[in-house]
Short mmCIF file of N, CA and C in Angstrom, two decimals:
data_model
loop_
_atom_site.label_atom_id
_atom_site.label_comp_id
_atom_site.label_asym_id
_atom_site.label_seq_id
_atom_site.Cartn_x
_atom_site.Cartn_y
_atom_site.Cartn_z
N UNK A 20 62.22 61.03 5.03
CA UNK A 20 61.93 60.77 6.42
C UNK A 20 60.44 60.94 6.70
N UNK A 21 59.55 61.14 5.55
CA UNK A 21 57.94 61.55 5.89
C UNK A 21 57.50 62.30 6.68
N UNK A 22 58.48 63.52 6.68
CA UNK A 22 58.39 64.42 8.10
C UNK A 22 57.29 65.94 7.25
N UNK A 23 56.13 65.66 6.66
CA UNK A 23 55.93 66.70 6.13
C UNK A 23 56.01 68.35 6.29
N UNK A 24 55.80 68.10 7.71
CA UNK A 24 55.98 69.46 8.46
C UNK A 24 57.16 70.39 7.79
N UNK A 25 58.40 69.47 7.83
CA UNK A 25 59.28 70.04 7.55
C UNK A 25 59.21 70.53 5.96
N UNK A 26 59.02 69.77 4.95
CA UNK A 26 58.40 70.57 3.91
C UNK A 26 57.49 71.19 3.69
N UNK A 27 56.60 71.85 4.78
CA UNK A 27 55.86 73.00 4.72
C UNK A 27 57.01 74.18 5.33
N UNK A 28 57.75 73.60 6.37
CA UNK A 28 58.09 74.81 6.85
C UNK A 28 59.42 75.46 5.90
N UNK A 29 60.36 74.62 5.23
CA UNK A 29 60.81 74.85 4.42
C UNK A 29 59.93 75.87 2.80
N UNK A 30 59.19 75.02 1.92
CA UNK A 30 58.97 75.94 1.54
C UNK A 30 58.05 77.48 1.82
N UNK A 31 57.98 77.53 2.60
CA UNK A 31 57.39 78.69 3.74
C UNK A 31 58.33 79.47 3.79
N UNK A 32 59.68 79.24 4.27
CA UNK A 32 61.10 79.66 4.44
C UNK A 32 61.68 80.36 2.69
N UNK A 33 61.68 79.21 2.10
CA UNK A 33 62.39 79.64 1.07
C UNK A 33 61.30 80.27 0.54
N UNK A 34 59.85 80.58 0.14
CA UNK A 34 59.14 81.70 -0.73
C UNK A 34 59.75 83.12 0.22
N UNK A 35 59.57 82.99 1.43
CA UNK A 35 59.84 84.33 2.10
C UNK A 35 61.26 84.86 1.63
N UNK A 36 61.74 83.92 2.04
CA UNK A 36 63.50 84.43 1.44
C UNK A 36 64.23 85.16 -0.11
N UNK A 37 62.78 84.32 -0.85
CA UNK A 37 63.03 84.43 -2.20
C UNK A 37 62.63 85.86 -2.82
N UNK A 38 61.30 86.15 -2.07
CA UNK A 38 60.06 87.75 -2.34
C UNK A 38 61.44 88.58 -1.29
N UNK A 39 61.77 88.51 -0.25
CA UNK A 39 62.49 89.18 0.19
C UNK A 39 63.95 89.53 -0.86
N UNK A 40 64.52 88.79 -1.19
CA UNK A 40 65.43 89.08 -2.08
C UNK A 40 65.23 90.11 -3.43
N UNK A 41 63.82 89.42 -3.56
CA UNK A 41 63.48 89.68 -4.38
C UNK A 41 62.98 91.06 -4.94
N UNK A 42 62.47 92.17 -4.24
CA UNK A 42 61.77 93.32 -3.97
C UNK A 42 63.03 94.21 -4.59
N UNK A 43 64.17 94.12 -3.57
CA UNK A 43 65.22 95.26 -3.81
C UNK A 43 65.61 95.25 -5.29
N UNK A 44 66.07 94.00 -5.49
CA UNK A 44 66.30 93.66 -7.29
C UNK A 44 64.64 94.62 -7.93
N UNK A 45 63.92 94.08 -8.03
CA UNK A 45 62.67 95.00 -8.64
C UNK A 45 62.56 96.21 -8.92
N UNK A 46 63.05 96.69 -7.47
CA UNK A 46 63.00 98.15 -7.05
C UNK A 46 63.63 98.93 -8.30
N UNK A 47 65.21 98.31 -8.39
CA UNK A 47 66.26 98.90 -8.73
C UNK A 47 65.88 98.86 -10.01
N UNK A 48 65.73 97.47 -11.05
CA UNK A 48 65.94 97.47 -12.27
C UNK A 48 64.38 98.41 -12.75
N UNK A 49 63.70 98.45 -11.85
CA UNK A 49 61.80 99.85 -12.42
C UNK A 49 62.58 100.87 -12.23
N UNK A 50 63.73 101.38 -11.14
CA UNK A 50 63.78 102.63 -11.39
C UNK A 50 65.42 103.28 -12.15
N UNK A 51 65.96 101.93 -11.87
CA UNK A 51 67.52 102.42 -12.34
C UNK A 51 67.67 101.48 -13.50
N UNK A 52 67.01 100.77 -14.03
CA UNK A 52 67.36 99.99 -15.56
C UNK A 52 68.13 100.35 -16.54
N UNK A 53 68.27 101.74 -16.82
CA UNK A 53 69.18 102.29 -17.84
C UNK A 53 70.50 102.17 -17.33
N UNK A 54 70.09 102.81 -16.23
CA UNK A 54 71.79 102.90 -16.00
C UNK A 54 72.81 101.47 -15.38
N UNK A 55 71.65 100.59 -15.33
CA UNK A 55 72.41 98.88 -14.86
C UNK A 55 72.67 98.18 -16.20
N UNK A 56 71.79 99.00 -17.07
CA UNK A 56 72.46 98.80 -18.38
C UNK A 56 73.71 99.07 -18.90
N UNK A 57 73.61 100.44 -18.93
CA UNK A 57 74.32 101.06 -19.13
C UNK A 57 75.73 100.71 -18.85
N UNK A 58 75.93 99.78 -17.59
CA UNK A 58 76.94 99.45 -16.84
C UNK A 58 77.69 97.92 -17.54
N UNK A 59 76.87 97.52 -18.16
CA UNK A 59 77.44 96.33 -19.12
C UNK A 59 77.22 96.51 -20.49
N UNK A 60 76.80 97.94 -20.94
CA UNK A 60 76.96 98.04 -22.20
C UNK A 60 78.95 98.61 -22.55
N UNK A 61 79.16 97.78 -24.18
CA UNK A 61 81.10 98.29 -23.95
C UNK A 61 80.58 99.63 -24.66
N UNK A 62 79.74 100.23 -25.24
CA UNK A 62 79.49 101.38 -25.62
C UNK A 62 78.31 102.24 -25.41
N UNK A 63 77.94 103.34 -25.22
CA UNK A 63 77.37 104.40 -25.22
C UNK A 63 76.17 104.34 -25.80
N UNK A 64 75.31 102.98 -26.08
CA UNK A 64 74.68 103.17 -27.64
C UNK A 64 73.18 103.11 -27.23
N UNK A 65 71.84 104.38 -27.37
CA UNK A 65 71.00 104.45 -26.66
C UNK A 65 70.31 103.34 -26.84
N UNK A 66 70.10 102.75 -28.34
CA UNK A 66 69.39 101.49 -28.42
C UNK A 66 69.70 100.41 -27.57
N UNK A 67 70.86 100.40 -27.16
CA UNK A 67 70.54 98.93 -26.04
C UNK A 67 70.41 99.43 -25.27
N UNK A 68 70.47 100.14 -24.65
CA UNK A 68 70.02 100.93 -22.84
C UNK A 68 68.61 100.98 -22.86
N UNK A 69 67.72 101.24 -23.58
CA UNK A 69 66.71 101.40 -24.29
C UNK A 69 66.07 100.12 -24.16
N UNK A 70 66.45 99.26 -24.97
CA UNK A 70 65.95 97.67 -25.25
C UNK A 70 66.40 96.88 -23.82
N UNK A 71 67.41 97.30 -22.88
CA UNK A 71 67.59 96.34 -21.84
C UNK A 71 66.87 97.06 -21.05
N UNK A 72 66.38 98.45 -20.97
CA UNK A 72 65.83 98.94 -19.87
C UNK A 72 64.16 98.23 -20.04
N UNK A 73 64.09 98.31 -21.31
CA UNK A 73 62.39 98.32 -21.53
C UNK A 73 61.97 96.37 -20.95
N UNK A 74 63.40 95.91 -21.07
CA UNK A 74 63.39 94.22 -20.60
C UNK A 74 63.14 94.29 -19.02
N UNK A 75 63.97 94.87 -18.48
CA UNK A 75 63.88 94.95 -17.47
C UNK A 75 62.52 95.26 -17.00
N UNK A 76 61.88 96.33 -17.58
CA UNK A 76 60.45 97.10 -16.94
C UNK A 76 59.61 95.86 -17.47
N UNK A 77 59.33 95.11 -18.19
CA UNK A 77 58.66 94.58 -18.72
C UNK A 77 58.69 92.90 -17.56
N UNK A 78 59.76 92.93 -17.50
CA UNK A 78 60.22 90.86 -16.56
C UNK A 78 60.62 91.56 -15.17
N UNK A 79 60.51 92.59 -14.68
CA UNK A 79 61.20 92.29 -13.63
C UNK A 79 59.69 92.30 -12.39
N UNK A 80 58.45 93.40 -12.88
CA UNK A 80 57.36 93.47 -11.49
C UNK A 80 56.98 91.39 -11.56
N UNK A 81 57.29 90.20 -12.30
CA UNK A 81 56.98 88.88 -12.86
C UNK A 81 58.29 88.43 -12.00
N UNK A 82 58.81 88.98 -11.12
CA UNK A 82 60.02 88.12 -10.62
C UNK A 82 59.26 87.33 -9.17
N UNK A 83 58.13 87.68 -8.68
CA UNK A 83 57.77 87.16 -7.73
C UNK A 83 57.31 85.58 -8.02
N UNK A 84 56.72 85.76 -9.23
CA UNK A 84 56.04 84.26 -9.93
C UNK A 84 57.79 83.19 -10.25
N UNK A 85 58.81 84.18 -10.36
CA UNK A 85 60.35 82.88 -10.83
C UNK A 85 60.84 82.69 -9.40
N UNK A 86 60.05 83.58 -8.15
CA UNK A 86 60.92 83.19 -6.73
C UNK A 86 59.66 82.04 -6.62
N UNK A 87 58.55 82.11 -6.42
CA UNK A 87 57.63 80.93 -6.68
C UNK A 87 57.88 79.22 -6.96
N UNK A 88 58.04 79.67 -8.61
CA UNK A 88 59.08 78.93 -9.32
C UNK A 88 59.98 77.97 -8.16
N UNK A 89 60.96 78.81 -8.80
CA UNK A 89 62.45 78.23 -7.85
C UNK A 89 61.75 77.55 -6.24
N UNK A 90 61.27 78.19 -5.93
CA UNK A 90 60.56 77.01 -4.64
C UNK A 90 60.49 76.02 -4.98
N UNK A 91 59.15 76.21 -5.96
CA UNK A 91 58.04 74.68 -5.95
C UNK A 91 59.28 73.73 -6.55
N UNK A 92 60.28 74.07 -8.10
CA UNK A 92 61.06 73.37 -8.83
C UNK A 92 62.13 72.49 -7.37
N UNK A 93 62.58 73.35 -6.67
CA UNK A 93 63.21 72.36 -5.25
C UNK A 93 62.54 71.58 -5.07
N UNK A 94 61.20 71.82 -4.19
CA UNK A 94 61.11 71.25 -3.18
C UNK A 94 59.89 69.85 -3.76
N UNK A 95 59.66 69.79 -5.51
CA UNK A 95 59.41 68.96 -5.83
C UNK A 95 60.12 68.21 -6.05
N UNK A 96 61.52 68.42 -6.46
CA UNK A 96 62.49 68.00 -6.64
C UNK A 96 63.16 66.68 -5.77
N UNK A 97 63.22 68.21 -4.32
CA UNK A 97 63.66 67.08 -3.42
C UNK A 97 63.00 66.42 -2.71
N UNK A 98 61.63 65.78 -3.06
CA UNK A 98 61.14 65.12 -2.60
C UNK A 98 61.15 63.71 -3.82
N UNK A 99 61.78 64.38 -4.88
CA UNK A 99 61.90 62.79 -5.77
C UNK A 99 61.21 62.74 -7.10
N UNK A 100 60.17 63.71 -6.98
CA UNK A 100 59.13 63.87 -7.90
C UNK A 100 59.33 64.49 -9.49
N UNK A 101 60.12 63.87 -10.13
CA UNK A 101 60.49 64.39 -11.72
C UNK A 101 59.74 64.66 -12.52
N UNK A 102 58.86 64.14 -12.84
CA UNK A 102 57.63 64.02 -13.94
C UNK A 102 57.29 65.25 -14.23
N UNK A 103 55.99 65.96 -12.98
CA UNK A 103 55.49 66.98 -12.70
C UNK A 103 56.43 68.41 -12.97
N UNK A 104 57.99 68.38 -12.62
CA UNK A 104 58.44 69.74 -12.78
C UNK A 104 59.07 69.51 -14.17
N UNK A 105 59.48 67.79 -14.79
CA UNK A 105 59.66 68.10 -16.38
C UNK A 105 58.75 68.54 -17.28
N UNK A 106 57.35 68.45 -16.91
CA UNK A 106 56.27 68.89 -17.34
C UNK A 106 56.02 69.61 -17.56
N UNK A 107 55.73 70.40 -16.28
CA UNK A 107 55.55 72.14 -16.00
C UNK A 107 57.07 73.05 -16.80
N UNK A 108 58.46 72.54 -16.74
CA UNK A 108 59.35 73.07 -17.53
C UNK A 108 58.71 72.95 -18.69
N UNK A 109 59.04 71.70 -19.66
CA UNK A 109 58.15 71.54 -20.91
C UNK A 109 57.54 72.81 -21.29
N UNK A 110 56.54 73.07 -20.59
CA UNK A 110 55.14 73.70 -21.44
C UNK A 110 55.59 75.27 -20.94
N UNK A 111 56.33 75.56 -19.46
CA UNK A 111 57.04 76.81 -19.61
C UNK A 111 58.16 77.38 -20.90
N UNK A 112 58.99 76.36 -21.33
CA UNK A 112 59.36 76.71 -22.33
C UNK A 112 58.81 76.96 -23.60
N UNK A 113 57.69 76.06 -24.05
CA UNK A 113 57.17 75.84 -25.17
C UNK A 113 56.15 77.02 -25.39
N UNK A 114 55.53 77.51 -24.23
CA UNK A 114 54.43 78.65 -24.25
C UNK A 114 55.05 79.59 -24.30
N UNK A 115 56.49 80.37 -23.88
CA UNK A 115 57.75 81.30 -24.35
C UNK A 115 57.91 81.52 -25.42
N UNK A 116 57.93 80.27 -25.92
CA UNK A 116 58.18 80.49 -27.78
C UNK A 116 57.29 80.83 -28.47
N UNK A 117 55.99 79.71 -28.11
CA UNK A 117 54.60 79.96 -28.80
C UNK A 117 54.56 81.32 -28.77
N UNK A 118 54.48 82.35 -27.25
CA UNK A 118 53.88 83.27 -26.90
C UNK A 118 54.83 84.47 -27.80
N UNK A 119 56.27 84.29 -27.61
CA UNK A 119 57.41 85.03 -28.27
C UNK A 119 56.88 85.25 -30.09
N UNK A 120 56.47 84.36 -30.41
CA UNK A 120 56.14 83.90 -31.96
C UNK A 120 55.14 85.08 -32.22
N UNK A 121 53.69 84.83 -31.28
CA UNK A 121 52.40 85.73 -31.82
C UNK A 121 52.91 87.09 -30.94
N UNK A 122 53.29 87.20 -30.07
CA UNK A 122 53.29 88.59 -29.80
C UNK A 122 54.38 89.69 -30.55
N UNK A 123 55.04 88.87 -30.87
CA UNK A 123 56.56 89.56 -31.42
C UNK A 123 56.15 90.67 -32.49
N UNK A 124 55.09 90.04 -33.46
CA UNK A 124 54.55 90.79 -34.61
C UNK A 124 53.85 91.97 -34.29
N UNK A 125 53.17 91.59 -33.21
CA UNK A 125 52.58 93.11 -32.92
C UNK A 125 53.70 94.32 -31.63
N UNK A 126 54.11 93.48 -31.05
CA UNK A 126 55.22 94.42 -30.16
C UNK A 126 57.00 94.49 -30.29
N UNK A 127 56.97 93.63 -31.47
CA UNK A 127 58.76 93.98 -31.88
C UNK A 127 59.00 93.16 -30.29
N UNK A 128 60.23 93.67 -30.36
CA UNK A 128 61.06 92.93 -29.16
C UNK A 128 60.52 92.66 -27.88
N UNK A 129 59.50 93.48 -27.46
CA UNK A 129 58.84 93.76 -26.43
C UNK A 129 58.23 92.83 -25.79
N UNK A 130 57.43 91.88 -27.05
CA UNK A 130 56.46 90.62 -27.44
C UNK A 130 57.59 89.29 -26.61
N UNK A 131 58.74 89.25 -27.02
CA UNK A 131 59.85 88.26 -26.77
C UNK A 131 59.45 88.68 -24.98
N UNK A 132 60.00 89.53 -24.31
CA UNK A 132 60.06 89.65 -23.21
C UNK A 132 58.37 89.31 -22.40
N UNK A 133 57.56 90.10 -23.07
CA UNK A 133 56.32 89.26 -22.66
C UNK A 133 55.95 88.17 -22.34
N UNK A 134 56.69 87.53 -23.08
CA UNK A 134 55.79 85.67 -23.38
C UNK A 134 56.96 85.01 -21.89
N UNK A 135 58.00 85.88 -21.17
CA UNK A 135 58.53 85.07 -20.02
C UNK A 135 57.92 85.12 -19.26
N UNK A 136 56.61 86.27 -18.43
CA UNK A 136 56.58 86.08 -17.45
C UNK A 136 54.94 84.87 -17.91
N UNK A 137 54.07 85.14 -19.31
CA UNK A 137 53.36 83.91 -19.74
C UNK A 137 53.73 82.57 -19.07
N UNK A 138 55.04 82.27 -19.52
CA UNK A 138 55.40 81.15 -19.15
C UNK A 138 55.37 80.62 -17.27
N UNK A 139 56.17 81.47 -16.58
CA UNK A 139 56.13 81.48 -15.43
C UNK A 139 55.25 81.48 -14.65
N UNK A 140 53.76 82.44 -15.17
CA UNK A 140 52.90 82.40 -14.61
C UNK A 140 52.22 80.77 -14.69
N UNK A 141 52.04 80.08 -15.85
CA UNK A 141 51.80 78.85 -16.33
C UNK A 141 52.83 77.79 -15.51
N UNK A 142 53.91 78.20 -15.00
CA UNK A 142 54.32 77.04 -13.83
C UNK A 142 53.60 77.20 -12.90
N UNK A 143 53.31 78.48 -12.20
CA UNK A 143 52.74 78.31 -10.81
C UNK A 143 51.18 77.54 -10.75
N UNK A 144 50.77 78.23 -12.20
CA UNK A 144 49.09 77.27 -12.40
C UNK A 144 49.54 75.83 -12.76
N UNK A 145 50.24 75.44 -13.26
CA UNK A 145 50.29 74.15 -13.50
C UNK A 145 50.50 73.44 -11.95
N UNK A 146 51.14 73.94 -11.10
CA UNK A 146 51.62 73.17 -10.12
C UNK A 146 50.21 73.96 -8.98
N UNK A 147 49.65 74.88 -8.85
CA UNK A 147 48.70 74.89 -8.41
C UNK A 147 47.55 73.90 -8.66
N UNK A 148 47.01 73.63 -9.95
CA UNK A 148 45.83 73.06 -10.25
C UNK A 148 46.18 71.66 -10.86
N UNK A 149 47.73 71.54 -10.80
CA UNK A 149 47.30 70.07 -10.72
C UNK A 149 48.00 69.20 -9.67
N UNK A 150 49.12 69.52 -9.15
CA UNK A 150 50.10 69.11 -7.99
C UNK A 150 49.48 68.58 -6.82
N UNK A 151 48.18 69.62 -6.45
CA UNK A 151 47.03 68.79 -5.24
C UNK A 151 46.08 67.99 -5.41
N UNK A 152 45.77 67.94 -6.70
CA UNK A 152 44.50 67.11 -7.43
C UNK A 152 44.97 65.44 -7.31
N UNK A 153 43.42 65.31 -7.00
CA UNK A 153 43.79 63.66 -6.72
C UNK A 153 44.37 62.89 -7.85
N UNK A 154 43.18 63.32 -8.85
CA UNK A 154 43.78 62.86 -10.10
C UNK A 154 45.33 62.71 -10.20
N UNK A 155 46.35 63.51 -10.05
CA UNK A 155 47.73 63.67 -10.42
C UNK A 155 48.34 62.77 -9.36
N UNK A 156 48.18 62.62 -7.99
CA UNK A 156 48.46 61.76 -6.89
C UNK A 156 47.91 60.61 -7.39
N UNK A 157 47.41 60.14 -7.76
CA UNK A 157 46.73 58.51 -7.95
C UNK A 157 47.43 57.90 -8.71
N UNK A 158 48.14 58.73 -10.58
CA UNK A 158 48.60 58.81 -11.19
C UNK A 158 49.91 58.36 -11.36
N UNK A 159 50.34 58.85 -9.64
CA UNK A 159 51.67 59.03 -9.79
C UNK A 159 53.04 57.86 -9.60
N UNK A 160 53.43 57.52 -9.82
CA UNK A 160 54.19 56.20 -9.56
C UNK A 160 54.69 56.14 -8.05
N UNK A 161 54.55 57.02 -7.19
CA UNK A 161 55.53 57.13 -6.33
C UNK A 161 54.12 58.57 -5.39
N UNK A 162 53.27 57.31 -5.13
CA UNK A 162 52.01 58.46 -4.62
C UNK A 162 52.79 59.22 -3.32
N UNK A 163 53.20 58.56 -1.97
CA UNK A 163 53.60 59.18 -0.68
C UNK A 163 54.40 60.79 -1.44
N UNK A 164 55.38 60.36 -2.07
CA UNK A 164 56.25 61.52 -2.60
C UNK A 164 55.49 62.65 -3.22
N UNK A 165 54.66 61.78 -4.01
CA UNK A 165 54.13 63.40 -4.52
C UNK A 165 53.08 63.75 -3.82
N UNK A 166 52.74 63.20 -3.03
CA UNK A 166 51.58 63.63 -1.40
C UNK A 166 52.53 65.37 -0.71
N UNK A 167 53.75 64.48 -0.73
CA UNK A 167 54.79 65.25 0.10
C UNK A 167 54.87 66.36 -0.78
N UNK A 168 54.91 66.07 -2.05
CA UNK A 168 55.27 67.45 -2.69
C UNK A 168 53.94 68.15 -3.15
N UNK A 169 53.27 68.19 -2.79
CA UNK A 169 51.84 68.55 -3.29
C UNK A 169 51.29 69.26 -1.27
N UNK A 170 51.48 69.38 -0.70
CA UNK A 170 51.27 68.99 0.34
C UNK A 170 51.20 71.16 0.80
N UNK A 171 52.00 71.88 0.07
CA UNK A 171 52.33 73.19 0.16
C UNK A 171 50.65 73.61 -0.45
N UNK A 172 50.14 72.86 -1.26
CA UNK A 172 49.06 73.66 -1.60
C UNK A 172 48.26 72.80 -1.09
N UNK A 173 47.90 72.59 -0.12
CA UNK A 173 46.79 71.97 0.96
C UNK A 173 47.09 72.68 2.09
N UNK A 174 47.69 73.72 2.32
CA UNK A 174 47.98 73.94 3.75
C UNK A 174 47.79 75.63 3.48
N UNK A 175 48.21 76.43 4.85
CA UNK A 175 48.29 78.05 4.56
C UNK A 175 48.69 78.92 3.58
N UNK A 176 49.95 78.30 3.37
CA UNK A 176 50.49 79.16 2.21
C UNK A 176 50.40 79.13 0.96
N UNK A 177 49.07 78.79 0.85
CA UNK A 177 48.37 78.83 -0.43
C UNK A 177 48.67 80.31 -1.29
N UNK A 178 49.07 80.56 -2.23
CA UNK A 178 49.54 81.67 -2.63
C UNK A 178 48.03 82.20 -3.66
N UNK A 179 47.54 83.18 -3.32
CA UNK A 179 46.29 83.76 -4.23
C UNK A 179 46.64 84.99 -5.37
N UNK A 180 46.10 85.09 -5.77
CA UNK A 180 46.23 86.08 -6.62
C UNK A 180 45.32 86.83 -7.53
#
């Protein structure tokens, strides 16, 4: 309907909704991780309470960058725009592994959990630095749409960091 407004005010809506959700989950798994472990382990066994707690401490303060995520992946989405979030998936997965690969050797399991929030952070830059760039709009087969979806980082809620 070319109503852009409304996809500002939407994703405006859903980041708030998402960091809001998002905090209490955080809270819990930094300070209670063992024992939310603990709660789906079928046995007693300190090594996984241990290894899921240290997952947890490690991916969970990186949950603000997957409520991020989950925005931009919508609301590029529903504006039509495939390319850009198969892309940004792409190289989120591929930099996981890459990153999982070299860190693993020096941090054991630890390295694996590392290289997720790598990745995540690398969606929000990918769709930051290139989603508003003319270059990528000119590019695009279907310019109005990805105007529309590009349109969150031209306006207030520019997210800094």
């Amino acid at each position: 309907a070319d109503k852009t407004d409304r996809v500002k005010t939407g994703v405006k809506s859903g980041m708030l909704m998402c960091l809001v959700i998002a905090i209490p989950f955080i809270v819990c798994f930094l300070l209670f991780g063992g024992t939310l472990v603990n709660l789906f382990a079928t046995q007693a066994n300190a090594e996984i309470i241990a290894t899921g707690s240290k997952f947890l401490t490690i991916v969970s303060p990186f949950y603000f960058f997957i409520c991020i995520k989950i925005v931009i992946d919508g609301s590029v989405r529903g504006c039509g725009v495939m390319t850009p979030f198969m892309i940004s998936t792409c190289l989120d997965l591929g930099l996981r592994v890459i990153f999982a690969y070299i860190l693993s050797p020096f941090f054991g399991s630890d390295g694996i959990w590392l290289s997720w929030p790598v990745g995540w952070v690398q969606h929000y830059s990918f769709f930051k630095f290139t989603a508003g760039s003319k270059d990528a709009s000119q590019q695009s087969h279907n310019h109005s749409l990805y105007k529309k979806s590009a349109v969150f980082w031209t306006t207030d809620i520019d997210i800094k960091f």
